[in-house]
Short mmCIF file of C-alpha atoms in Angstrom, two decimals:
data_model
loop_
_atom_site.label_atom_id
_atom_site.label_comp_id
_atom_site.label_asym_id
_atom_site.label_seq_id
_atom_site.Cartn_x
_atom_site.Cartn_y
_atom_site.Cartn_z
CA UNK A 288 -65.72 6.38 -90.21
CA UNK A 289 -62.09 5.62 -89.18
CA UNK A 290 -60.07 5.12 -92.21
CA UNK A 291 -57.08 2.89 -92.26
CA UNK A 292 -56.02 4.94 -95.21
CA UNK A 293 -55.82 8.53 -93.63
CA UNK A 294 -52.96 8.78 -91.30
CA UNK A 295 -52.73 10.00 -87.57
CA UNK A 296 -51.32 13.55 -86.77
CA UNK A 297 -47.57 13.27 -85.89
CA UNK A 298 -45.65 14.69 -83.36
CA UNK A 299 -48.38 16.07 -81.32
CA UNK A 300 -47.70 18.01 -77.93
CA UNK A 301 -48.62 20.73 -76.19
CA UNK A 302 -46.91 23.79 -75.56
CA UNK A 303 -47.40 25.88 -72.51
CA UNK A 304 -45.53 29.40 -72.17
CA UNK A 305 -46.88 31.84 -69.33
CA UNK A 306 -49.81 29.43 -69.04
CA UNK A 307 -50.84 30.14 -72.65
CA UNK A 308 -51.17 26.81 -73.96
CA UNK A 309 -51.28 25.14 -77.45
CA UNK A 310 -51.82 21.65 -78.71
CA UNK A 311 -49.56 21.22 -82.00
CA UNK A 312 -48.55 18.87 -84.64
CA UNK A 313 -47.24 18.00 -87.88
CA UNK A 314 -49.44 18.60 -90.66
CA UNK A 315 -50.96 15.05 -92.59
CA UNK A 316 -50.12 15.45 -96.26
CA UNK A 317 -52.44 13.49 -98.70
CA UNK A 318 -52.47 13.26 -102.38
CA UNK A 319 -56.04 15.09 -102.80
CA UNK A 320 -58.18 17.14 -101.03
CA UNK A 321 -57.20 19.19 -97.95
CA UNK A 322 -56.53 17.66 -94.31
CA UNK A 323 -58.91 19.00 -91.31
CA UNK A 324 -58.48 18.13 -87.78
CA UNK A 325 -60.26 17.99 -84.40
CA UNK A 326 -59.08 18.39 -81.26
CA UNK A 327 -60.74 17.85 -78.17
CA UNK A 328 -59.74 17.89 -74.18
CA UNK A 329 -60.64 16.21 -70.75
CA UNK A 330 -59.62 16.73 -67.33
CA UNK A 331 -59.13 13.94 -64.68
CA UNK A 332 -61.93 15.13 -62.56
CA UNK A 333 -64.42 15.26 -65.55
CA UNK A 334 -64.43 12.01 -67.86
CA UNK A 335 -66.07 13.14 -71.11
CA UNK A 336 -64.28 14.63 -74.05
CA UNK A 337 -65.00 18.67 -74.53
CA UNK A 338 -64.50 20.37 -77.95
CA UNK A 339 -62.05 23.35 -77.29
CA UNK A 340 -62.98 25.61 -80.31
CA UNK A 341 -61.20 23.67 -82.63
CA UNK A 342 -63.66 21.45 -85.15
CA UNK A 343 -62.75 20.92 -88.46
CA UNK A 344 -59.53 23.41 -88.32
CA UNK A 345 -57.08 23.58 -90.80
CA UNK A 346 -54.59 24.60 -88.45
CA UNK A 347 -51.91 22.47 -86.90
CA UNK A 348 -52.21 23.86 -83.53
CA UNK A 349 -55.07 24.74 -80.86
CA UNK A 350 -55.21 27.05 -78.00
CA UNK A 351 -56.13 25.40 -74.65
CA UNK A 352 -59.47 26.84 -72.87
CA UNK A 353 -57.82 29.55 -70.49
CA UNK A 354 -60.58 28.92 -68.07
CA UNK A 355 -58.37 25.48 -67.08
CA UNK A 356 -57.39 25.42 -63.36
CA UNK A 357 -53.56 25.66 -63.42
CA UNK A 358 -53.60 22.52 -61.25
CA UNK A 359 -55.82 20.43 -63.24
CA UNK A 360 -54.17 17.59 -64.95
CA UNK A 361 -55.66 17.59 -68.84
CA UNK A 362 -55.39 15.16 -71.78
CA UNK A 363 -55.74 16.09 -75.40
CA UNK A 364 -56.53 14.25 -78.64
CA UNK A 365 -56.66 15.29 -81.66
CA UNK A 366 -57.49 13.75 -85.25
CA UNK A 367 -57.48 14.00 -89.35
CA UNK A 368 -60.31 14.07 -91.26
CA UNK A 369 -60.96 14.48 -94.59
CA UNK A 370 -64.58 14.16 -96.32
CA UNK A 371 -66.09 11.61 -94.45
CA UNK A 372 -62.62 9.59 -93.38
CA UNK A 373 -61.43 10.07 -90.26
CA UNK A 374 -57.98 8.97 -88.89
CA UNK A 375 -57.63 7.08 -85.23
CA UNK A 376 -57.36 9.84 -82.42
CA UNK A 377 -53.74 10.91 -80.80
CA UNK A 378 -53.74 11.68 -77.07
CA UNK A 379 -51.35 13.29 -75.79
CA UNK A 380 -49.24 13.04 -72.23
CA UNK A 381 -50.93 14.40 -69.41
CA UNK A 382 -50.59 18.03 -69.04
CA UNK A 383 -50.49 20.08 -65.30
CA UNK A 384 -49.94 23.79 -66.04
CA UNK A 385 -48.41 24.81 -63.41
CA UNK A 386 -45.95 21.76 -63.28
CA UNK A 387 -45.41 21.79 -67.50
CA UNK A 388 -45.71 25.56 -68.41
CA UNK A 389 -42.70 27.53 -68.84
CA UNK A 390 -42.12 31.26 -67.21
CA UNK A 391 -40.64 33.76 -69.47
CA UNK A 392 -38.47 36.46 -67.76
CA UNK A 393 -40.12 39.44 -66.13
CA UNK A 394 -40.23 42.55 -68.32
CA UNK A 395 -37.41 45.72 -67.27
CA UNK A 396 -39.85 48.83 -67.56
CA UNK A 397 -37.40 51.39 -66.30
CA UNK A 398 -34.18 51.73 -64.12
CA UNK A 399 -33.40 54.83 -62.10
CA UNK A 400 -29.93 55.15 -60.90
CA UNK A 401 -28.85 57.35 -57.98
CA UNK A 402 -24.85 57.57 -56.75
CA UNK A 403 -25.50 54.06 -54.39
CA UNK A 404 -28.29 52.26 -56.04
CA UNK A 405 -30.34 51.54 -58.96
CA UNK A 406 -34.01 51.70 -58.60
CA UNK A 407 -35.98 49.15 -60.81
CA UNK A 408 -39.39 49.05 -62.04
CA UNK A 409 -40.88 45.45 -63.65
CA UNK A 410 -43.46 43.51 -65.08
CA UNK A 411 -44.13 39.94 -64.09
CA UNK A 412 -44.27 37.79 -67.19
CA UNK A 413 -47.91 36.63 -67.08
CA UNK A 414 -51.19 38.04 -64.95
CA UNK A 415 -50.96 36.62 -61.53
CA UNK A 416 -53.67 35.23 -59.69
CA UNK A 417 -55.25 36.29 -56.47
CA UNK A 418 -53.07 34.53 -54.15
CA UNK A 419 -50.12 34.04 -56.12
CA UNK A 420 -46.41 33.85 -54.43
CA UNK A 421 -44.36 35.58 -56.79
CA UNK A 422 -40.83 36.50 -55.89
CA UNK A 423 -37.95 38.23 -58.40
CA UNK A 424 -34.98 36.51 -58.31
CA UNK A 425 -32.20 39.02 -58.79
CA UNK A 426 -28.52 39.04 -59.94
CA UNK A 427 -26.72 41.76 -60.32
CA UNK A 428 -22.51 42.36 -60.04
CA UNK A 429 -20.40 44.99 -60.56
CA UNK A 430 -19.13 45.13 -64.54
CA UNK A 431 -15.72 44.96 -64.04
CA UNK A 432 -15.49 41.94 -61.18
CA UNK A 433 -15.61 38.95 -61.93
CA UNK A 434 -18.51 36.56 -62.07
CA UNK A 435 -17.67 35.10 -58.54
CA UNK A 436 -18.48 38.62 -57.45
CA UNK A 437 -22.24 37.81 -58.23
CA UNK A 438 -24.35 39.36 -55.23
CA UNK A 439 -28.43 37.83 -55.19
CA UNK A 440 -31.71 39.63 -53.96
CA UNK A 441 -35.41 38.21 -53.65
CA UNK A 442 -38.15 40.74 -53.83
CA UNK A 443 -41.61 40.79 -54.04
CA UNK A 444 -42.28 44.14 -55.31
CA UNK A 445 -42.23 45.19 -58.69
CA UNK A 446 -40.14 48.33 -57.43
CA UNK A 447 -37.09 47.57 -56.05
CA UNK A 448 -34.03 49.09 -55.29
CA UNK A 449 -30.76 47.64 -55.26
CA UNK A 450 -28.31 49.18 -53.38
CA UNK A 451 -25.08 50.27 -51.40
CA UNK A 452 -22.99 50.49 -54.47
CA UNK A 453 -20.29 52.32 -55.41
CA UNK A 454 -20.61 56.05 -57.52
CA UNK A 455 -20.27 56.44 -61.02
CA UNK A 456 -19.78 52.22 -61.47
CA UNK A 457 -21.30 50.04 -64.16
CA UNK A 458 -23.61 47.83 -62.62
CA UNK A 459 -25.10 44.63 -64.50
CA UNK A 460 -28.13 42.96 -62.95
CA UNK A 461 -30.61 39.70 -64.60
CA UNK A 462 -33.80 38.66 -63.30
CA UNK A 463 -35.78 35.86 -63.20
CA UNK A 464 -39.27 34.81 -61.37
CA UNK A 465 -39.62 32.43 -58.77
CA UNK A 466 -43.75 31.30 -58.59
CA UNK A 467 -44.53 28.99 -55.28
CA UNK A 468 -46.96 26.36 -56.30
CA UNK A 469 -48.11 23.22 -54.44
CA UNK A 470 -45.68 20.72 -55.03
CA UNK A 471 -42.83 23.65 -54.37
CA UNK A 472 -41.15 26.26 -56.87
CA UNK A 473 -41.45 26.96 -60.64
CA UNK A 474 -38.53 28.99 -61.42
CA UNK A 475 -38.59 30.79 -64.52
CA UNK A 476 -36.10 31.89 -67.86
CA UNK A 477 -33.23 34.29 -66.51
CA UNK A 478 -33.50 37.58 -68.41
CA UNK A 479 -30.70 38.96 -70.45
CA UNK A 480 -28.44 41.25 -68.23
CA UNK A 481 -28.80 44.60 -68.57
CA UNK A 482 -26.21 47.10 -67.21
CA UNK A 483 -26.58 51.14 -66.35
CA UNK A 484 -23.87 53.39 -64.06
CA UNK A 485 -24.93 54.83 -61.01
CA UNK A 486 -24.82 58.72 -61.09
CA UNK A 487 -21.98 60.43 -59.64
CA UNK A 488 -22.52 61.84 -56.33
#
């Protein structure tokens, strides 16, 4: 039964890094007994209410399926329960992945320098899909100029060289990813710069 008496969840929302995606919210606190909760989704194509592995939890956050479409627009609800009580549900906004996740930088695996360039090796930041558009947005200035001196590259290898560049020079470059998706571009977290000399000739 709905109780009057057992509050809602609080502060419920999702959040999406790398389209891994949670459901969270603030813990109900009740004089006795512990707190469960139940969370369930929907998408807009399909009208009924799924359970997504969370029944009963006491944990204040649930994973979304990952077999979710990153295009498909999902709500989420979520609600207390404790014996028999249960609170009223709380839905949350309507979620898109691919418009509401956020893209963490793309991982450095090594750098190579040669007297005029640096070759670099990466990681994009989460598995692509067959068909994806994934370019590497990349900085990258000579240590001592100044930042107006700021040179940019796109890429859509994950070896990539960036050269013409003087010998023996410290070199700082920052990357970020650029992911085409229907309604345009999701552009992702810049990277920290990392800098390396190029070898002397």
């Amino acid at each position: 039964e709905t109780s009057p008496h057992l509050p809602a969840p609080q502060n419920v929302e999702i959040y999406s890094y790398n389209f891994q995606s949670w459901l969270r919210w603030s813990p109900v606190t009740v004089e006795n007994g512990s707190v469960l909760y139940t969370a369930h989704y929907r998408t807009a194509a399909f009208g009924e209410w799924s359970a997504m592995g969370c029944a009963h939890t006491p944990h204040t956050r649930c994973a979304l399926p990952t077999a979710l479409g990153r295009r498909w627009t999902v709500q989420l609800r979520v609600r207390a329960e404790l014996g028999n009580l249960s609170s009223a549900w709380v839905h949350s906004p309507a979620f898109v992945p691919e418009r509401d996740t956020t893209l963490g930088p793309p991982r450095v695996n090594s750098v190579s320098a040669s007297p005029d360039s640096l070759l670099i090796s990466v990681t994009p930041p989460f598995p692509p899909e067959h068909g994806d558009s994934l370019l590497y947005l990349v900085s990258y200035w000579d240590n001592s100029s100044s930042p107006a001196g700021k040179k940019e590259l796109s890429v859509m290898e994950t070896l990539f060289q960036i050269g013409n560049l003087q010998e023996s020079t410290v070199y700082c470059f920052s990357i970020r990813v650029q992911l085409k998706i229907f309604s345009g571009h999701l552009v992702g977290e810049q990277r920290a710069p990392e800098c390396h000399r190029t070898a002397l000739s």
